[in-house]
Amino acid sequence: MTGASLQQREWVDGFLFVGNQLALDFLNTKPILEGEPRELLPNAAALERWLIASGIVTSQKERALVRAWRNSRKGEAFVQKLIAFRERLRGAVLRLEAGLTPGDAFLAQVDVLLKEYPQRTSVSKQGSKVVLDVFFEPRKPEDVWAPIAAATAELLSEVEPFRIRQCESESCIVHFYDTSKKGSRRWCSMNICGNKLKVAAYQRRRRPV
Ligand SMILES: [Zn+2]
């Protein structure tokens, strides 16, 4: 995805998409907004919206399957497990940002999830090309582990840790994968924190000493 199109979709249906990587976008579902931590995945209905906003759920059939989890005991219980995993992911990301490797227990959990919930793939002909696609089949809430575990594994194994960073704004806990050429991205988004920081720096410079 290009920088320009990414900026246009910073917020989708009330969710933040500035991470440049699905596991980081998932991590950013509990940002600090107006000084308070805000849980953006409080229930199965919110998870349904996030799955659509993130592009994991696309077809009408998938939407209908996920809609059935709303207000269901299984759906709500799964959301609690998912956000507990998200907080362990936060711990792993903070370790990567500190130059460490992720903890063994977390890595083992991701490994189990990958094996229990593998991503489904398909091949089809598109014109003269054969295309391999990953698809999501949400038959039960636990199937959400497949895209989440795959994205987490990708983050841990394929992304250069020095390009994983937390926004420099003091009150912001958004993390992102810096894909800029120079590796010099400093904040989650120009609109959310960038302008605020620039104004603060400008005011500091203008203040008489
Ligand atoms: Zn920020």
Short mmCIF file of N, CA and C and ligand atoms in Angstrom, two decimals, residues 167 169 172 174 187-189 192-193, ligand 1:
data_model
loop_
_atom_site.label_atom_id
_atom_site.label_comp_id
_atom_site.label_asym_id
_atom_site.label_seq_id
_atom_site.Cartn_x
_atom_site.Cartn_y
_atom_site.Cartn_z
N CYS A 167 4.83 5.66 18.67
CA CYS A 167 4.70 7.09 18.36
C CYS A 167 5.47 7.92 19.40
N SER A 169 4.91 10.89 20.40
CA SER A 169 4.09 11.75 21.23
C SER A 169 3.93 11.11 22.60
N CYS A 172 0.84 9.04 23.59
CA CYS A 172 0.33 8.15 22.56
C CYS A 172 1.00 6.78 22.66
N VAL A 174 0.43 4.31 20.29
CA VAL A 174 0.24 3.65 19.00
C VAL A 174 1.61 3.18 18.48
N TRP A 187 5.91 9.54 14.22
CA TRP A 187 4.63 9.49 14.93
C TRP A 187 3.61 8.65 14.17
N CYS A 188 2.56 8.32 14.92
CA CYS A 188 1.52 7.43 14.39
C CYS A 188 0.92 8.03 13.13
N SER A 189 0.66 9.33 13.19
CA SER A 189 0.01 9.97 12.05
C SER A 189 0.22 11.48 12.17
N ILE A 192 -2.94 12.96 13.74
CA ILE A 192 -3.26 12.68 15.15
C ILE A 192 -2.20 13.30 16.06
N CYS A 193 -0.92 13.00 15.82
CA CYS A 193 0.13 13.47 16.73
C CYS A 193 1.15 14.38 16.06
ZN ZN B 1 0.65 9.20 18.09
#
